[in-house]
Amino acid sequence: MYYVRYIEKLGTGTLDMVRLCEQAKLAAPVFSQIGSEFVVSLGRFNRQRLEAMGLNARQIEIMI
């Protein structure tokens, strides 16, 4: 991902997700590997909470 410029620095996104979840007082994401896939599991959110976080309609649909 780094070499094709989808990410800026290798390995910083996971730390950013943990930090941002802590700042928003949310449960920490769970990282796992299933076969060759890297999986990030986020806690369940409701629409009201996501709207309060400032997410747009498209982002909310992805999260729900």
Short mmCIF file of C-alpha atoms in Angstrom, two decimals:
data_model
loop_
_atom_site.label_atom_id
_atom_site.label_comp_id
_atom_site.label_asym_id
_atom_site.label_seq_id
_atom_site.Cartn_x
_atom_site.Cartn_y
_atom_site.Cartn_z
CA MET A 1 0.00 0.00 0.00
CA TYR A 2 2.87 2.36 0.81
CA TYR A 3 4.63 1.78 -2.51
CA VAL A 4 1.51 2.59 -4.53
CA ARG A 5 0.90 5.66 -2.35
CA TYR A 6 -2.38 4.56 -0.76
CA ILE A 7 -0.83 5.31 2.63
CA GLU A 8 1.68 7.96 3.73
CA LYS A 9 3.74 6.00 6.24
CA LEU A 10 3.90 2.31 6.97
CA GLY A 11 2.17 1.24 10.19
CA THR A 12 0.83 4.59 11.42
CA GLY A 13 -2.86 4.08 10.59
CA THR A 14 -3.47 1.50 13.29
CA LEU A 15 -1.99 3.76 15.97
CA ASP A 16 -4.09 6.66 14.67
CA MET A 17 -7.26 4.54 14.95
CA VAL A 18 -6.48 3.58 18.55
CA ARG A 19 -5.71 7.19 19.48
CA LEU A 20 -8.83 8.57 17.81
CA CYS A 21 -11.05 5.94 19.48
CA GLU A 22 -9.57 6.88 22.86
CA GLN A 23 -10.17 10.58 22.20
CA ALA A 24 -13.79 9.88 21.27
CA LYS A 25 -14.20 7.67 24.37
CA LEU A 26 -14.94 4.61 22.24
CA ALA A 27 -13.78 1.03 22.66
CA ALA A 28 -10.39 0.35 21.10
CA PRO A 29 -10.50 -1.34 17.68
CA VAL A 30 -9.60 -5.02 17.54
CA PHE A 31 -6.99 -6.00 14.96
CA SER A 32 -6.68 -9.55 13.69
CA GLN A 33 -5.44 -11.54 10.75
CA ILE A 34 -7.66 -14.14 9.13
CA GLY A 35 -5.73 -16.05 6.52
CA SER A 36 -4.15 -13.43 4.29
CA GLU A 37 -6.59 -10.68 5.35
CA PHE A 38 -5.99 -7.96 7.95
CA VAL A 39 -9.25 -7.25 9.77
CA VAL A 40 -10.18 -4.25 11.93
CA SER A 41 -13.26 -4.66 14.10
CA LEU A 42 -14.90 -1.55 15.49
CA GLY A 43 -17.54 -1.42 18.18
CA ARG A 44 -21.14 -1.02 17.18
CA PHE A 45 -22.36 2.55 16.72
CA ASN A 46 -25.83 4.00 16.47
CA ARG A 47 -26.82 6.70 13.99
CA GLN A 48 -27.26 9.38 16.65
CA ARG A 49 -23.75 8.88 18.02
CA LEU A 50 -22.21 8.94 14.53
CA GLU A 51 -24.08 12.13 13.61
CA ALA A 52 -22.82 13.74 16.82
CA MET A 53 -19.29 12.83 15.75
CA GLY A 54 -19.81 14.86 12.55
CA LEU A 55 -19.88 12.00 10.05
CA ASN A 56 -21.73 12.51 6.79
CA ALA A 57 -24.56 10.24 5.58
CA ARG A 58 -22.25 8.05 3.48
CA GLN A 59 -19.82 7.54 6.34
CA ILE A 60 -22.69 6.68 8.68
CA GLU A 61 -24.06 4.04 6.28
CA ILE A 62 -20.63 2.40 6.15
CA MET A 63 -20.41 2.25 9.94
CA ILE A 64 -23.92 0.89 10.59
#
